[in-house]
mmCIF file with all atom_site columns, C-alpha atoms in Angstrom:
data_model
loop_
_atom_site.group_PDB
_atom_site.id
_atom_site.type_symbol
_atom_site.label_atom_id
_atom_site.label_alt_id
_atom_site.label_comp_id
_atom_site.label_asym_id
_atom_site.label_entity_id
_atom_site.label_seq_id
_atom_site.pdbx_PDB_ins_code
_atom_site.Cartn_x
_atom_site.Cartn_y
_atom_site.Cartn_z
_atom_site.occupancy
_atom_site.B_iso_or_equiv
_atom_site.pdbx_formal_charge
_atom_site.auth_seq_id
_atom_site.auth_comp_id
_atom_site.auth_asym_id
_atom_site.auth_atom_id
_atom_site.pdbx_PDB_model_num
ATOM 1   C CA . MET F 1 1   ? -18.765 1.245   5.996   1.00 46.00 ? 1   MET F CA 1
ATOM 2   C CA . THR F 1 2   ? -21.287 3.050   3.872   1.00 47.00 ? 2   THR F CA 1
ATOM 3   C CA . ASP F 1 3   ? -24.966 3.928   3.848   1.00 47.00 ? 3   ASP F CA 1
ATOM 4   C CA . ALA F 1 4   ? -25.579 1.754   0.773   1.00 43.00 ? 4   ALA F CA 1
ATOM 5   C CA . ARG F 1 5   ? -24.053 4.011   -1.855  1.00 53.00 ? 5   ARG F CA 1
ATOM 6   C CA . PHE F 1 6   ? -22.096 1.318   -3.667  1.00 60.00 ? 6   PHE F CA 1
ATOM 7   C CA . SER F 1 7   ? -24.158 0.784   -6.773  1.00 61.00 ? 7   SER F CA 1
ATOM 8   C CA . GLY F 1 8   ? -27.573 1.775   -5.580  1.00 62.00 ? 8   GLY F CA 1
ATOM 9   C CA . GLY F 1 9   ? -28.612 -1.876  -5.453  1.00 65.00 ? 9   GLY F CA 1
ATOM 10  C CA . SER F 1 10  ? -28.110 -2.199  -1.694  1.00 67.00 ? 10  SER F CA 1
ATOM 11  C CA . VAL F 1 11  ? -30.269 -1.102  1.217   1.00 68.00 ? 11  VAL F CA 1
ATOM 12  C CA . GLY F 1 12  ? -29.149 -0.356  4.762   1.00 70.00 ? 12  GLY F CA 1
ATOM 13  C CA . VAL F 1 13  ? -25.643 -0.508  6.175   1.00 72.00 ? 13  VAL F CA 1
ATOM 14  C CA . VAL F 1 14  ? -23.183 -2.124  3.772   1.00 72.00 ? 14  VAL F CA 1
ATOM 15  C CA . ILE F 1 15  ? -19.566 -2.909  4.603   1.00 73.00 ? 15  ILE F CA 1
ATOM 16  C CA . GLY F 1 16  ? -17.056 -2.879  1.799   1.00 70.00 ? 16  GLY F CA 1
ATOM 17  C CA . HIS F 1 17  ? -13.319 -3.333  2.037   1.00 62.00 ? 17  HIS F CA 1
ATOM 18  C CA . VAL F 1 18  ? -10.732 -2.830  -0.681  1.00 56.00 ? 18  VAL F CA 1
ATOM 19  C CA . SER F 1 19  ? -7.136  -3.039  0.439   1.00 62.00 ? 19  SER F CA 1
ATOM 20  C CA . PRO F 1 20  ? -4.156  -5.384  0.400   1.00 69.00 ? 20  PRO F CA 1
ATOM 21  C CA . GLU F 1 21  ? -4.549  -5.983  4.122   1.00 75.00 ? 21  GLU F CA 1
ATOM 22  C CA . ALA F 1 22  ? -5.746  -9.577  3.839   1.00 78.00 ? 22  ALA F CA 1
ATOM 23  C CA . ALA F 1 23  ? -3.207  -10.415 1.149   1.00 78.00 ? 23  ALA F CA 1
ATOM 24  C CA . LEU F 1 24  ? -0.447  -9.130  3.420   1.00 79.00 ? 24  LEU F CA 1
ATOM 25  C CA . GLY F 1 25  ? -1.591  -11.065 6.482   1.00 84.00 ? 25  GLY F CA 1
ATOM 26  C CA . GLY F 1 26  ? -3.451  -8.248  8.215   1.00 84.00 ? 26  GLY F CA 1
ATOM 27  C CA . PRO F 1 27  ? -6.347  -8.842  10.611  1.00 85.00 ? 27  PRO F CA 1
ATOM 28  C CA . ILE F 1 28  ? -8.859  -9.538  7.831   1.00 85.00 ? 28  ILE F CA 1
ATOM 29  C CA . ALA F 1 29  ? -6.698  -12.462 6.659   1.00 87.00 ? 29  ALA F CA 1
ATOM 30  C CA . LEU F 1 30  ? -7.044  -14.049 10.090  1.00 92.00 ? 30  LEU F CA 1
ATOM 31  C CA . ILE F 1 31  ? -10.844 -14.074 10.236  1.00 91.00 ? 31  ILE F CA 1
ATOM 32  C CA . GLN F 1 32  ? -12.386 -17.521 9.850   1.00 92.00 ? 32  GLN F CA 1
ATOM 33  C CA . ASP F 1 33  ? -15.859 -18.756 8.964   1.00 91.00 ? 33  ASP F CA 1
ATOM 34  C CA . GLY F 1 34  ? -18.039 -18.660 12.063  1.00 95.00 ? 34  GLY F CA 1
ATOM 35  C CA . ASP F 1 35  ? -16.173 -15.793 13.752  1.00 95.00 ? 35  ASP F CA 1
ATOM 36  C CA . THR F 1 36  ? -18.258 -13.091 15.381  1.00 95.00 ? 36  THR F CA 1
ATOM 37  C CA . ILE F 1 37  ? -17.949 -9.642  13.813  1.00 90.00 ? 37  ILE F CA 1
ATOM 38  C CA . VAL F 1 38  ? -19.340 -6.755  15.855  1.00 92.00 ? 38  VAL F CA 1
ATOM 39  C CA . VAL F 1 39  ? -20.225 -3.626  13.889  1.00 87.00 ? 39  VAL F CA 1
ATOM 40  C CA . ASP F 1 40  ? -20.819 -0.483  15.959  1.00 87.00 ? 40  ASP F CA 1
ATOM 41  C CA . VAL F 1 41  ? -22.081 2.272   13.669  1.00 83.00 ? 41  VAL F CA 1
ATOM 42  C CA . ASN F 1 42  ? -22.194 4.746   16.561  1.00 88.00 ? 42  ASN F CA 1
ATOM 43  C CA . HIS F 1 43  ? -18.450 4.417   17.210  1.00 87.00 ? 43  HIS F CA 1
ATOM 44  C CA . ASP F 1 44  ? -17.320 3.507   13.655  1.00 80.00 ? 44  ASP F CA 1
ATOM 45  C CA . THR F 1 45  ? -15.764 0.203   14.719  1.00 83.00 ? 45  THR F CA 1
ATOM 46  C CA . LEU F 1 46  ? -15.701 -3.272  13.258  1.00 84.00 ? 46  LEU F CA 1
ATOM 47  C CA . VAL F 1 47  ? -14.256 -5.943  15.576  1.00 90.00 ? 47  VAL F CA 1
ATOM 48  C CA . CYS F 1 48  ? -13.698 -9.677  15.253  1.00 92.00 ? 48  CYS F CA 1
ATOM 49  C CA . THR F 1 49  ? -14.185 -10.835 18.839  1.00 96.00 ? 49  THR F CA 1
ATOM 50  C CA . GLU F 1 50  ? -12.108 -13.994 18.363  1.00 97.00 ? 50  GLU F CA 1
ATOM 51  C CA . LEU F 1 51  ? -9.063  -11.923 17.374  1.00 96.00 ? 51  LEU F CA 1
ATOM 52  C CA . GLU F 1 52  ? -9.266  -9.952  20.611  1.00 96.00 ? 52  GLU F CA 1
ATOM 53  C CA . ASP F 1 53  ? -7.937  -13.080 22.349  1.00 97.00 ? 53  ASP F CA 1
ATOM 54  C CA . ALA F 1 54  ? -4.118  -12.802 22.197  1.00 97.00 ? 54  ALA F CA 1
ATOM 55  C CA . ALA F 1 55  ? -3.590  -16.570 21.966  1.00 98.00 ? 55  ALA F CA 1
ATOM 56  C CA . THR F 1 56  ? -6.041  -16.942 19.073  1.00 97.00 ? 56  THR F CA 1
ATOM 57  C CA . LEU F 1 57  ? -4.556  -13.955 17.261  1.00 96.00 ? 57  LEU F CA 1
ATOM 58  C CA . SER F 1 58  ? -1.017  -15.294 17.691  1.00 97.00 ? 58  SER F CA 1
ATOM 59  C CA . ALA F 1 59  ? -1.913  -18.820 16.558  1.00 97.00 ? 59  ALA F CA 1
ATOM 60  C CA . ARG F 1 60  ? -3.777  -17.618 13.470  1.00 96.00 ? 60  ARG F CA 1
ATOM 61  C CA . ARG F 1 61  ? -0.994  -15.200 12.521  1.00 94.00 ? 61  ARG F CA 1
ATOM 62  C CA . ALA F 1 62  ? 1.644   -17.935 12.892  1.00 96.00 ? 62  ALA F CA 1
ATOM 63  C CA . ARG F 1 63  ? -0.410  -20.330 10.740  1.00 94.00 ? 63  ARG F CA 1
ATOM 64  C CA . TRP F 1 64  ? -0.905  -17.667 8.045   1.00 92.00 ? 64  TRP F CA 1
ATOM 65  C CA . GLN F 1 65  ? 2.807   -16.840 7.994   1.00 93.00 ? 65  GLN F CA 1
ATOM 66  C CA . ALA F 1 66  ? 3.795   -20.525 7.808   1.00 95.00 ? 66  ALA F CA 1
ATOM 67  C CA . GLU F 1 67  ? 1.476   -21.063 4.825   1.00 92.00 ? 67  GLU F CA 1
ATOM 68  C CA . ALA F 1 68  ? 2.953   -18.015 3.093   1.00 92.00 ? 68  ALA F CA 1
ATOM 69  C CA . GLU F 1 69  ? 6.521   -19.155 3.734   1.00 93.00 ? 69  GLU F CA 1
ATOM 70  C CA . ARG F 1 70  ? 5.764   -22.607 2.278   1.00 93.00 ? 70  ARG F CA 1
ATOM 71  C CA . ASN F 1 71  ? 4.499   -20.824 -0.851  1.00 89.00 ? 71  ASN F CA 1
ATOM 72  C CA . GLY F 1 72  ? 7.618   -18.732 -1.435  1.00 87.00 ? 72  GLY F CA 1
ATOM 73  C CA . GLY F 1 73  ? 6.526   -15.710 0.599   1.00 85.00 ? 73  GLY F CA 1
ATOM 74  C CA . THR F 1 74  ? 3.032   -15.251 -0.814  1.00 82.00 ? 74  THR F CA 1
ATOM 75  C CA . HIS F 1 75  ? 0.004   -16.793 0.830   1.00 81.00 ? 75  HIS F CA 1
ATOM 76  C CA . PRO F 1 76  ? -1.551  -19.532 -1.377  1.00 84.00 ? 76  PRO F CA 1
ATOM 77  C CA . LEU F 1 77  ? -4.917  -17.736 -1.386  1.00 82.00 ? 77  LEU F CA 1
ATOM 78  C CA . VAL F 1 78  ? -3.425  -14.566 -2.871  1.00 80.00 ? 78  VAL F CA 1
ATOM 79  C CA . ARG F 1 79  ? -3.952  -14.631 -6.613  1.00 77.00 ? 79  ARG F CA 1
ATOM 80  C CA . SER F 1 80  ? -1.308  -13.378 -8.984  1.00 78.00 ? 80  SER F CA 1
ATOM 81  C CA . VAL F 1 81  ? -1.696  -9.908  -10.424 1.00 80.00 ? 81  VAL F CA 1
ATOM 82  C CA . ASP F 1 82  ? -2.192  -10.219 -14.164 1.00 84.00 ? 82  ASP F CA 1
ATOM 83  C CA . THR F 1 83  ? -3.011  -6.691  -15.279 1.00 88.00 ? 83  THR F CA 1
ATOM 84  C CA . ARG F 1 84  ? -1.295  -3.337  -15.045 1.00 89.00 ? 84  ARG F CA 1
ATOM 85  C CA . LEU F 1 85  ? -4.274  -1.874  -13.208 1.00 84.00 ? 85  LEU F CA 1
ATOM 86  C CA . LEU F 1 86  ? -4.239  -4.568  -10.526 1.00 80.00 ? 86  LEU F CA 1
ATOM 87  C CA . ARG F 1 87  ? -0.474  -4.187  -10.046 1.00 81.00 ? 87  ARG F CA 1
ATOM 88  C CA . ARG F 1 88  ? -0.943  -0.452  -9.587  1.00 82.00 ? 88  ARG F CA 1
ATOM 89  C CA . MET F 1 89  ? -3.829  -0.925  -7.155  1.00 78.00 ? 89  MET F CA 1
ATOM 90  C CA . ARG F 1 90  ? -1.944  -3.522  -5.084  1.00 75.00 ? 90  ARG F CA 1
ATOM 91  C CA . ALA F 1 91  ? 1.177   -1.343  -4.953  1.00 78.00 ? 91  ALA F CA 1
ATOM 92  C CA . GLY F 1 92  ? -0.638  1.768   -3.817  1.00 80.00 ? 92  GLY F CA 1
ATOM 93  C CA . ALA F 1 93  ? -3.590  0.601   -1.730  1.00 76.00 ? 93  ALA F CA 1
ATOM 94  C CA . LEU F 1 94  ? -3.538  1.894   1.823   1.00 75.00 ? 94  LEU F CA 1
ATOM 95  C CA . PRO F 1 95  ? -4.791  -0.105  4.810   1.00 71.00 ? 95  PRO F CA 1
ATOM 96  C CA . PRO F 1 96  ? -8.032  1.034   6.467   1.00 66.00 ? 96  PRO F CA 1
ATOM 97  C CA . LEU F 1 97  ? -6.208  2.557   9.451   1.00 68.00 ? 97  LEU F CA 1
ATOM 98  C CA . LEU F 1 98  ? -4.469  4.910   7.022   1.00 73.00 ? 98  LEU F CA 1
ATOM 99  C CA . GLY F 1 99  ? -7.712  5.912   5.334   1.00 69.00 ? 99  GLY F CA 1
ATOM 100 C CA . ALA F 1 100 ? -7.900  3.217   2.628   1.00 67.00 ? 100 ALA F CA 1
ATOM 101 C CA . GLY F 1 101 ? -7.745  4.695   -0.874  1.00 71.00 ? 101 GLY F CA 1
ATOM 102 C CA . LEU F 1 102 ? -4.509  4.892   -2.839  1.00 74.00 ? 102 LEU F CA 1
ATOM 103 C CA . SER F 1 103 ? -1.159  6.327   -1.803  1.00 76.00 ? 103 SER F CA 1
ATOM 104 C CA . GLN F 1 104 ? 0.859   8.548   -4.107  1.00 69.00 ? 104 GLN F CA 1
ATOM 105 C CA . ALA F 1 105 ? 2.871   5.441   -5.064  1.00 55.00 ? 105 ALA F CA 1
ATOM 106 C CA . GLY F 1 106 ? -0.270  4.000   -6.625  1.00 43.00 ? 106 GLY F CA 1
ATOM 107 C CA . ALA F 1 107 ? -1.343  7.200   -8.300  1.00 47.00 ? 107 ALA F CA 1
#
């Protein structure tokens, strides 16, 4: 989350996310159109209320994993990496809970 310091063309609270989390089946991969996302800037949290339900979370994770398995281990929505820079970024990107950014492996 940022205070609009991406490119200077935004105003107000802006949420940006760069990580392999969705490509690897993390929580962002399980969000669907129409889900409710609650952003609490006072507590620095971002929550998808639908994923707080254990049954919904389990069903969505199982569906995501089944689609990935049918595609040889990679989810069909994950595009191939076609440049050295993208390979390096994908290899070293840290999930948000570990601070985002790049690990030493990606450096």
